Each structure stands twice: as structure tokens, then as C-alpha cells.
Coordinates of C-alpha atoms in Angstrom, one line a residue:
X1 CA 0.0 0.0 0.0
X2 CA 1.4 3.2 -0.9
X3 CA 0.4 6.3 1.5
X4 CA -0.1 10.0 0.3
X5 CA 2.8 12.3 0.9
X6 CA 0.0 14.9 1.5
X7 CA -1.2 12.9 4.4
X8 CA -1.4 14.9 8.0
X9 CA 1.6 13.1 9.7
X10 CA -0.7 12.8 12.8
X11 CA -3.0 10.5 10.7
X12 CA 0.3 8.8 9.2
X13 CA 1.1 7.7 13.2
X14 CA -2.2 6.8 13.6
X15 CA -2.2 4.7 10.8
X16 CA 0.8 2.7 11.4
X17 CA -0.1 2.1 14.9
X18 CA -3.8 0.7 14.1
X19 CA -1.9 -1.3 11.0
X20 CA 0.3 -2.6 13.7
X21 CA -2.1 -3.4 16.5
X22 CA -4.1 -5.2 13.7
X23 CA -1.1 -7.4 12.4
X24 CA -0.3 -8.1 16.4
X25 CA -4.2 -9.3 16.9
X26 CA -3.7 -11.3 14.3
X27 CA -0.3 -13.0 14.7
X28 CA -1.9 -14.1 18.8
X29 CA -4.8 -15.6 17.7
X30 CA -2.8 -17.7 14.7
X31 CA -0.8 -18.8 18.2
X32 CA -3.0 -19.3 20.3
X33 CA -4.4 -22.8 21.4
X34 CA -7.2 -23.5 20.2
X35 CA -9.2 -26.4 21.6
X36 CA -12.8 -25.5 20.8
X37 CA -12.1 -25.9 17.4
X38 CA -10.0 -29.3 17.8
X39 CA -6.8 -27.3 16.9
X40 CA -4.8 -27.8 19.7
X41 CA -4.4 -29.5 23.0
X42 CA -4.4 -28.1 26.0
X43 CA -2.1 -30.8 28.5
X44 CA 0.6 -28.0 28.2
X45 CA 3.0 -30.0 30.8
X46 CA 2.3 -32.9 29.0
X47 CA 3.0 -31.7 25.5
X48 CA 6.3 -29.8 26.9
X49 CA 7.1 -33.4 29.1
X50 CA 6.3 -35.8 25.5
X51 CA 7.3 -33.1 22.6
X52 CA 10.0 -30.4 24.1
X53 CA 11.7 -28.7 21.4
X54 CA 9.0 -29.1 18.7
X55 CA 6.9 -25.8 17.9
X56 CA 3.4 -25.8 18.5
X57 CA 1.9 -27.8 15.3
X58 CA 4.9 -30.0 14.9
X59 CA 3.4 -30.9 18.3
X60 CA 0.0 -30.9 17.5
X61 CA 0.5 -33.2 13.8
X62 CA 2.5 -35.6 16.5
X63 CA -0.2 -36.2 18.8
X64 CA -2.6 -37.0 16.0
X65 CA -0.4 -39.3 14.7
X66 CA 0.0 -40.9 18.0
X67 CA -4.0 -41.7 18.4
X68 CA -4.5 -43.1 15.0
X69 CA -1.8 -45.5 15.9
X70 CA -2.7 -46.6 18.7
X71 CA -6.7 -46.5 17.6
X72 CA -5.4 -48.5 15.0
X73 CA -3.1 -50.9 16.4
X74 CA -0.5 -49.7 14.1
X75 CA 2.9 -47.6 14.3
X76 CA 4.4 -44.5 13.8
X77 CA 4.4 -43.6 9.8
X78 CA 7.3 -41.9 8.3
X79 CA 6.3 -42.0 4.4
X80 CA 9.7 -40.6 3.0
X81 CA 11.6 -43.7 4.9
X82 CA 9.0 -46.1 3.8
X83 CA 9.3 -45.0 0.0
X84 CA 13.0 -45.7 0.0
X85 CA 12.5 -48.5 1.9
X86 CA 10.6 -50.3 -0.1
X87 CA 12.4 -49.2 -3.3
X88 CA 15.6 -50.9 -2.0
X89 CA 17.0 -54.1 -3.8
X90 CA 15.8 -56.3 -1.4
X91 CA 17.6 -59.7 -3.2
X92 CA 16.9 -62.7 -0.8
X93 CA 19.8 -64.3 -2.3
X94 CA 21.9 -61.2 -1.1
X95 CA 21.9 -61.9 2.9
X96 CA 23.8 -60.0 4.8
X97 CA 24.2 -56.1 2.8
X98 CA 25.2 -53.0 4.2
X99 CA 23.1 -49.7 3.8
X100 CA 23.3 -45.9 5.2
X101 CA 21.8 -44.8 8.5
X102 CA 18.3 -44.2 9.3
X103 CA 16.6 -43.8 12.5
X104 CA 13.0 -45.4 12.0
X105 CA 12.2 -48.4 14.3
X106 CA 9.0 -50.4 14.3
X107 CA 7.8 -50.6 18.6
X108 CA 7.3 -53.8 20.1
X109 CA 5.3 -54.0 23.5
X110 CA 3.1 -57.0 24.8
X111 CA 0.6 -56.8 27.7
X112 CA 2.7 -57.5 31.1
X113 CA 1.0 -58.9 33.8
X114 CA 2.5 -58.9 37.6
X115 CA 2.1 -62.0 40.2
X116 CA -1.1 -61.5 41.1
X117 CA -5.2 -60.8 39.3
X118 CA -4.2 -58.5 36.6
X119 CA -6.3 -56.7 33.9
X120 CA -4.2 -54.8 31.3
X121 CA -5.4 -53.0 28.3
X122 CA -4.3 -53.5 24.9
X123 CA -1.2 -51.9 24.0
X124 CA 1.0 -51.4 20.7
X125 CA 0.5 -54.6 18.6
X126 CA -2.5 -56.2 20.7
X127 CA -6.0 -55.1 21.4
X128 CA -8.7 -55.0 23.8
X129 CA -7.7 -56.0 27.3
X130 CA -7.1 -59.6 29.2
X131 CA -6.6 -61.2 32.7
X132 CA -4.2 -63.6 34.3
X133 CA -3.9 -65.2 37.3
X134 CA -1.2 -66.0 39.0
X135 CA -0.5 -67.9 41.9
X136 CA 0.8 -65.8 44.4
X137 CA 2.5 -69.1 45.9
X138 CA 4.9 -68.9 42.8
X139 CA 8.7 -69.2 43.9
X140 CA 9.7 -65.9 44.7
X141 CA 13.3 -64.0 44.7
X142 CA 15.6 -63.3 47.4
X143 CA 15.8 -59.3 47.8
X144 CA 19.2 -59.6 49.7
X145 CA 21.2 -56.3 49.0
X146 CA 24.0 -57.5 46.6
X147 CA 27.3 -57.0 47.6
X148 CA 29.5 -57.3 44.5
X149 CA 30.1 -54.7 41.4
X150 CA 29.9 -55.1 37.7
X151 CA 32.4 -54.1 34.8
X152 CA 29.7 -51.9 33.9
X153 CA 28.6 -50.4 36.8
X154 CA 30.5 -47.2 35.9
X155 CA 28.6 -46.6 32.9
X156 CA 25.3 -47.5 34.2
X157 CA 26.3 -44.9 36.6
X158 CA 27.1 -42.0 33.9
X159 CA 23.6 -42.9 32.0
X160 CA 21.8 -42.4 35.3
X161 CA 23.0 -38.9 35.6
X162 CA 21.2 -38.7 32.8
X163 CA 18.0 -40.3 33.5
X164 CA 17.4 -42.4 36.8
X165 CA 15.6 -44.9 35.2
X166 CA 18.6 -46.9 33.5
X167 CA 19.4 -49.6 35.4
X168 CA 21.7 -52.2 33.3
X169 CA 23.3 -52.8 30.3
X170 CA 22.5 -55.5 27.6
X171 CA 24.7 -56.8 24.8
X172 CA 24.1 -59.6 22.1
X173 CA 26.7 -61.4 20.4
X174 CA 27.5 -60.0 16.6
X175 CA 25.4 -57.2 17.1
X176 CA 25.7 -53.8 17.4
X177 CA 22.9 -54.0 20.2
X178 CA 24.9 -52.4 23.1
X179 CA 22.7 -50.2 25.1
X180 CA 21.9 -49.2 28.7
X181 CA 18.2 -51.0 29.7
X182 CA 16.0 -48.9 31.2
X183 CA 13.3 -49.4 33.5
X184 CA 9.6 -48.0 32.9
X185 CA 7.9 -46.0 35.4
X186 CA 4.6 -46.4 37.4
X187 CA 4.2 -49.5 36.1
X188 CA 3.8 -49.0 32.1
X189 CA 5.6 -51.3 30.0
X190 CA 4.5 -48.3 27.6
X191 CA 6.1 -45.1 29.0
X192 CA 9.1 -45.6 26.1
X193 CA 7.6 -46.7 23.6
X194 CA 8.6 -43.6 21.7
X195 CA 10.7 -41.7 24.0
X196 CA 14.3 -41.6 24.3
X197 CA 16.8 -41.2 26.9
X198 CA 15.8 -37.6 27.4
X199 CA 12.3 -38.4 27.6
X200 CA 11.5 -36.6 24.9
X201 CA 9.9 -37.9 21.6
X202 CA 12.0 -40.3 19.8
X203 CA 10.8 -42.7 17.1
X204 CA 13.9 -44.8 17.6
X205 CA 12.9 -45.0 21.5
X206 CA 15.7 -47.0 24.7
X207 CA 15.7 -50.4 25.4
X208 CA 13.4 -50.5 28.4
X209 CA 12.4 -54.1 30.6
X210 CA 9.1 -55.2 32.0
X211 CA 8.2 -53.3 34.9
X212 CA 8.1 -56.2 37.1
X213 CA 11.6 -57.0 37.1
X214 CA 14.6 -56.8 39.5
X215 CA 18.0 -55.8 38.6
X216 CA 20.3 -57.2 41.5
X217 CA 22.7 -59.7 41.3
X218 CA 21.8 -63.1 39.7
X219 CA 20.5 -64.2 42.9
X220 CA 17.9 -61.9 42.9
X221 CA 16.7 -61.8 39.6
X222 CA 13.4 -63.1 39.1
X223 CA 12.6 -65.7 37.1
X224 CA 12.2 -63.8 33.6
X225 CA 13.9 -60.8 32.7
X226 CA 12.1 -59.2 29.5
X227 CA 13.3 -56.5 27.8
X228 CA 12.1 -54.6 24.6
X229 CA 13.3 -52.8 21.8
X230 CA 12.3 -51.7 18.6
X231 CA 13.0 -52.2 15.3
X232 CA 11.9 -50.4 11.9
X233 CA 14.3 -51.3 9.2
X234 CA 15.0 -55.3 9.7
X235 CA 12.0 -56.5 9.4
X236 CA 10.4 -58.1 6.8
X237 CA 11.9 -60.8 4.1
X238 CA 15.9 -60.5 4.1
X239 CA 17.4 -60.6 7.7
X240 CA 20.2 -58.1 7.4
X241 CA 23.4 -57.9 9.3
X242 CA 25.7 -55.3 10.3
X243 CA 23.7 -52.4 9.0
X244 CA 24.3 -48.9 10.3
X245 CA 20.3 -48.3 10.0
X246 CA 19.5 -51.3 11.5
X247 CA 19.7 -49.8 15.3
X248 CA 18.1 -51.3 19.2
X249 CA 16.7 -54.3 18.5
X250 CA 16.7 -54.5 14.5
X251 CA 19.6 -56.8 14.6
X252 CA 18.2 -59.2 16.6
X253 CA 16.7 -60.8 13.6
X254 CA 19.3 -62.3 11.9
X255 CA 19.0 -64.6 14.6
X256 CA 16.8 -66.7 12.6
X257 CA 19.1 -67.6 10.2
X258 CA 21.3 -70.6 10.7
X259 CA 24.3 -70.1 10.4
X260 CA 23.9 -66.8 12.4
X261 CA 22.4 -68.5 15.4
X262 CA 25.1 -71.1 14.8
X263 CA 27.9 -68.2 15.7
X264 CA 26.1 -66.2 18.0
X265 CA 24.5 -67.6 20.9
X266 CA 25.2 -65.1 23.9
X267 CA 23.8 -62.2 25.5
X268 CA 25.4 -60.4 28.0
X269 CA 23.6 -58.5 30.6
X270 CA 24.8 -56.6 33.4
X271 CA 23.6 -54.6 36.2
X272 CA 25.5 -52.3 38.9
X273 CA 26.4 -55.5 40.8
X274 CA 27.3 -58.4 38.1
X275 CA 28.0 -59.2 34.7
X276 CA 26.1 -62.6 33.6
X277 CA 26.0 -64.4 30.2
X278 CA 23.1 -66.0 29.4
X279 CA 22.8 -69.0 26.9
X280 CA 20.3 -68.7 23.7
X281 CA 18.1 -71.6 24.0
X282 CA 14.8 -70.9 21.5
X283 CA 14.8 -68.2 18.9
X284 CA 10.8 -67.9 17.5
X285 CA 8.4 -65.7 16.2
X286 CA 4.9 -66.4 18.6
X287 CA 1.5 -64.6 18.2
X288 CA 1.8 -62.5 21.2
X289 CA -1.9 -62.7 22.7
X290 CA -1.1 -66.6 22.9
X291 CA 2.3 -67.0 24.6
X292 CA 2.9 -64.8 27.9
X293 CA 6.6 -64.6 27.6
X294 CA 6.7 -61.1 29.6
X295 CA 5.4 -61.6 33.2
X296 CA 8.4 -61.6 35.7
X297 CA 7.7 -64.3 38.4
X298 CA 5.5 -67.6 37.3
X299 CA 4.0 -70.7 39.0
X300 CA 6.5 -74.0 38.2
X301 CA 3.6 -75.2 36.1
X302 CA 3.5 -71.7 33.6
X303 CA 7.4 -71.2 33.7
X304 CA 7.7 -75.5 32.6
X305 CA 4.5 -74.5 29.9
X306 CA 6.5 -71.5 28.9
X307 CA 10.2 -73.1 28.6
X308 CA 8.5 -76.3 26.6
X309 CA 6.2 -73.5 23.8
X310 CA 9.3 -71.2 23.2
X311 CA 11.3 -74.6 22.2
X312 CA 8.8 -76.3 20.5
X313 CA 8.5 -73.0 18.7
X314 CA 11.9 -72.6 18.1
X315 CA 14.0 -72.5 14.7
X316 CA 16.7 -74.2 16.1
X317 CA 16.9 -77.2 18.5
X318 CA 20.1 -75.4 21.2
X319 CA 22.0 -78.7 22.8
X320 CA 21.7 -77.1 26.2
X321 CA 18.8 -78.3 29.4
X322 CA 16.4 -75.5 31.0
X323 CA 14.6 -76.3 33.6
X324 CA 12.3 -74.3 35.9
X325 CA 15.2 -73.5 38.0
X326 CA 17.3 -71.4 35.7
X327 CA 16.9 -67.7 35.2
X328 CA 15.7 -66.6 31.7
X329 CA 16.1 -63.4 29.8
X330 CA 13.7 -62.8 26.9
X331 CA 13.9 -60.2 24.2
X332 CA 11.4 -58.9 22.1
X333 CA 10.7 -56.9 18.8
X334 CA 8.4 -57.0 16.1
X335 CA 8.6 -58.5 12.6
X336 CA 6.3 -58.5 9.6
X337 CA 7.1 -62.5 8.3
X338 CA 3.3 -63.5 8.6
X339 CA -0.2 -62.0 6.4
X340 CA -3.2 -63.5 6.1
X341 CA -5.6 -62.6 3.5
X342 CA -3.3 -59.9 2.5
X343 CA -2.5 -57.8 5.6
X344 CA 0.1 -57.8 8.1
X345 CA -0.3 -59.3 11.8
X346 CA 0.1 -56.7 14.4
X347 CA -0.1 -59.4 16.9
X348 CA 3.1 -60.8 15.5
X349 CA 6.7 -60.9 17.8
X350 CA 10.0 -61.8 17.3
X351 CA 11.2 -63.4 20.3
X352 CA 14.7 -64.7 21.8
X353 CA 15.2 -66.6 25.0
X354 CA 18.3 -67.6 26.6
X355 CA 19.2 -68.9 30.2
X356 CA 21.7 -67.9 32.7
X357 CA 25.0 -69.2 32.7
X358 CA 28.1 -69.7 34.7
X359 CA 31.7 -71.0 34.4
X360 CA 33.0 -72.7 31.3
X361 CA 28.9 -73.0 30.1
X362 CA 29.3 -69.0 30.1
X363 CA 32.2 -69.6 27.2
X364 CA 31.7 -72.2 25.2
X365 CA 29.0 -72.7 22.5
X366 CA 26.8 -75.1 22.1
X367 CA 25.0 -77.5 18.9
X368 CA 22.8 -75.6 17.4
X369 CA 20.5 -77.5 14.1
X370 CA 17.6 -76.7 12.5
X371 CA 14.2 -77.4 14.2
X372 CA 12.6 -79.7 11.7
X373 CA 9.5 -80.1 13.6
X374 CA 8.9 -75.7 14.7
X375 CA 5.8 -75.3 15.6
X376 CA 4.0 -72.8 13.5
X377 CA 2.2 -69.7 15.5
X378 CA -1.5 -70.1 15.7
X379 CA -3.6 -67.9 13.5
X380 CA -0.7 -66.1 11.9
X381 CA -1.7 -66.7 8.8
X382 CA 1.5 -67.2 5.8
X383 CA 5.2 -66.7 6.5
X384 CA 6.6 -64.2 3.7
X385 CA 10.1 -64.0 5.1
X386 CA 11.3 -66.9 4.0

């Protein structure tokens, strides 16, 4: 707008202070949120806890996202990493390929249940809500204060400075999956599921265990120790090895291939107060509303049930005993192998087991052949990863 050089210079100040009180109007209300109209939200503490450093429609496009995947039972979306994804030479002949770094992960979390009458809604994967009961006579775990100290109690320490809820470390043989465990919060095996270290929003997410367990020494861990971890990039046809993208619990796959599992067969897991190994005894994908591999303490009759499914599920037959006395560690991600009529199982986990070892069974290997009689997940529809 061009303005008169005849005009009164009064009116000229006049007009450039309504002109600016109008722009100033308008810029608020553009900011302002808005939740009458379904703009905005208005948690404010929880949108500056979940979403800190994102502006105020980053935030907003974030949260929606959120709801339609949970409403959904589905995961986070990025479309730009699925396009390339998907137009990558993805040779089944060509096993074990290298590729550049990305940060996309695909969550994995099933329903935990504690010793005791539980009802837990549906979370990422599942839906609906079930019950367990446990008996409350199950064998329980010495909470003796540990007296010893692990390699790696120094940097569990540093990561705690950082956030309080890191309490061990977990590392799996010809992996890069080396990364502090943390421990979720008020009793939601959800509270990480897309938050990182910070607690901020992170698609890639921590490595966080079942709210349920203990992290002493190996005399006061309880029965099961599961932990979770996501994985985005390594899911679906060619298990791929020793890629950059392939980050938290992506590279847990490979585990289903042979000679793989043949050369790997440890994870290491330490807390403040010990370093233990643990033997890989059943590597399986299991439709998670059928097998309750997460609960922390069992009866002897559901730990024996649960030892005998994850083997009978198993790829591999691992020429090593477990019993209902060992300690077991279970990790868990999600896959896309099976579809049925088309679509993809949500329901669907990749799962590996091992059991706690000591002495020379904490350094040697073990036989490990192909399970010619794996028991095929109920209702999963057909395997495409193969």
C-alpha cells in the first residue's frame, strides 16, 4: 500500500499504529491454542514433558499421529523412509548387505502382567484388554542387597545422571545391540515406547524391561527378565546384518538364520552389581496374545509350559537343558514374516530366549541344528520371510 505524501503526519502515526495493532491481533490468535475448534491441545505440561523442542503444530501433527496409531493398532508412519524402503534391492539371495543410517524403528510391546489378578489394556500390537492369574504361591526371589560390582557399573552410573531410570546394560553377540536398559515407570511397560533417553519424543525409542523385574545380582533376579526394543528397518523378508540403519533391536533378527544363530548364541547382561551371560536356548516368532513370555515371576507349572512352547516354537533345537530353575532373559521386537488374507499381523513378535550361565557354560557354544518339527504360531496366517 502506498500512502499519500500529503497525508497529515498525525493520521500517518495513527495509521501505522492501528496497522500494527491489527497485524499483532492477528499474529496471537494464529498462536493461540485453540481447543474449541479441535486445533490444539491443552495438557501443556504434557506436551512440553512428550514433545520439548518441537513448535506448536509439529506438536500438534504428532499427537494426532500418536492416536490413529494406537486407535489403530499400528505404528508410527514416516512415508519418506518407507518409500526408499521399499524401493531398496531387497535380493533374498543377497543376505547379509550394508546400507546408510536411518533412524526409523517399528515398537514392540506386549501386555505385562505382575504375580497376582491383573487386567491390562491392549497396547501397541494387541488389542482390547485380558486377565491372568497367577498364583501368588509362585517361587519368589531373594531381595538380599548385593554386595558385589559389575564391569559396567561405571557406565550404568554416567547414563543415570542422565536419567534415573537406566538400570543395566544389555549386549548380544555379533550385534551392534549395546545399550543401557531402562526401567519403565509407574508401572507401564508403555512409558518408552517412543521416548528416548531424554524423555523426549524419539521414534527410535531406549531399550526398556518389564516393569516387574529386579536388577540385582543373579540371585535376585526373578525368574524372567524381559526386555524390549524396537526395530523399523530389519523387518520383513531378508534378515540383514551389520547395517548402520538397523539400530536397538533391528539386529536381533538375523537370529533366525542358521548359520547366524550357529555363531552367536550369547547375550550379556549386566547390572550395577554383576556381569552374567546368558545361553540362547529358543529363537521364534509367537503370536503375542497366545504366549505370555513377559510376566516376571510364574507358577513352576507356567514357567515349565512357557520353557517347553518357546522350544517347540523354536527355529533351532540349542543342545543345552532348561529347567524351571534357571533364570531366563527374553527379548522382544516385532517382525512383519506373517499375512493372512493380504494384511500384516500386528499381533506378530520376534522373540529370543536364553538362560543364565556360569563357568565354562558361560564360554563355550553349544550344537545348534535346524528345528525340523517348529511349531507354527496359531492364526498367523503365511510366512513371507522366508
Amino acid at each position: 500500500m502506498e500512502l499519500s505524501h500529503n497525508m497529515n503526519p498525525k493520521r500517518h502515526t495513527r495509521f501505522y499504529k492501528k496497522t500494527l495493532s491489527l497485524l499483532l491481533a492477528l499474529a496471537i490468535t494464529a498462536s493461540i491454542p485453540t481447543t474449541a475448534f479441535g486445533l490444539y491441545y491443552d495438557d501443556e505440561e504434557e506436551d512440553e514433558e512428550d514433545y520439548g523442542g518441537y513448535s506448536l503444530r509439529e506438536r500438534m501433527e504428532l499427537r494426532k499421529e500418536e492416536e490413529e496409531r494406537r486407535a489403530n493398532g499400528e505404528y508410527w508412519d514416516d512415508e519418506e523412509y518407507w518409500d526408499d524402503y521399499w524401493s531398496e534391492d531387497l535380493n533374498p539371495d543377497e543376505e547379509y548387505s550394508g546400507a546408510a543410517v536411518s533412524t526409523s524403528q517399528k515398537a514392540t510391546v506386549s501386555t505385562s502382567k505382575k504375580a497376582s489378578t491383573v487386567t491390562t489394556a491392549g497396547t501397541a500390537g494387541t488389542s482390547g484388554s485380558k486377565s491372568i492369574t497367577v498364583n501368588n504361591n509362585a517361587k519368589k526371589t531373594s531381595s538380599k542387597t548385593p554386595t558385589t560390582v559389575s564391569n559396567m557399573a561405571a557406565s550404568i552410573k554416567n547414563y543415570q545422571a542422565k536419567n534415573s531410570d537406566v538400570k543395566a546394560w544389555l549386549k548380544v553377540s555379533g550385534t551392534n545391540i549395546n545399550y543401557p536398559v531402562l526401567k519403565s515407570p509407574n508401572g507401564s511397560n508403555t512409558y518408552y515406547e517412543a521416548k528416548g533417553l531424554d524423555k523426549k519424543y524419539s521414534k527410535d525409542g531406549v531399550i526398556w524391561a518389564d516393569y516387574g523385574v529386579n536388577f540385582g545380582d543373579s540371585s535376585t533376579l526373578t525368574q524372567n527378565t524381559c526386555i524390549f526394543g524396537h526395530n523399523w528397518t530389519n523387518s520383513w523378508r531378508t534378515a540383514y546384518v551389520n547395517r548402520a540403519k538397523d539400530v536397538m533391536f533391528a539386529q536381533l533378527v538375523p537370529l533366525k538364520k542358521l548359520d547366524f544363530a550357529q555363531k552367536n548364541q550369547k547375550i550379556y547382561y549386566s547390572t550395577e552389581y554383576e556381569d552374567m551371560t546368558f545361553q540362547i536356548f529358543a529363537v521364534f516368532i509367537c503370536n503375542a496374545n497366545d504366549l505370555d513370555y513377559v510376566p516376571s515371576t510364574y507358577t513352576t507349572k507356567q514357567f515349565s509350559n512357557l520353557i517347553a512352547e518357546a522350544r517347540s516354537l523354536s527355529f533351532f533345537d540349542y543342545d543345552t537343558t532348561v529347567t524351571t530353575s534357571d533364570k531366563l532373559i527374553t527379548l522382544s521386537t516385532c517382525i512383519d514374516a506373517y499375512y493372512k488374507n493380504g494384511v500384516r499381523q500386528t499381533n506378530q513378535r520376534f522373540v529370543v530366549m536364553g538362560k543364565l550361565v556360569k563357568g565354562t557354560d558361560a564360554t563355550k557354544d553349544v550344537t545348534v541344528t535346524k528345528n525340523t518339527d517348529a511349531k507354527t504360531p496359531t492364526g498367523m496366517g503365511t510366512r513371507k520371510d522366508k
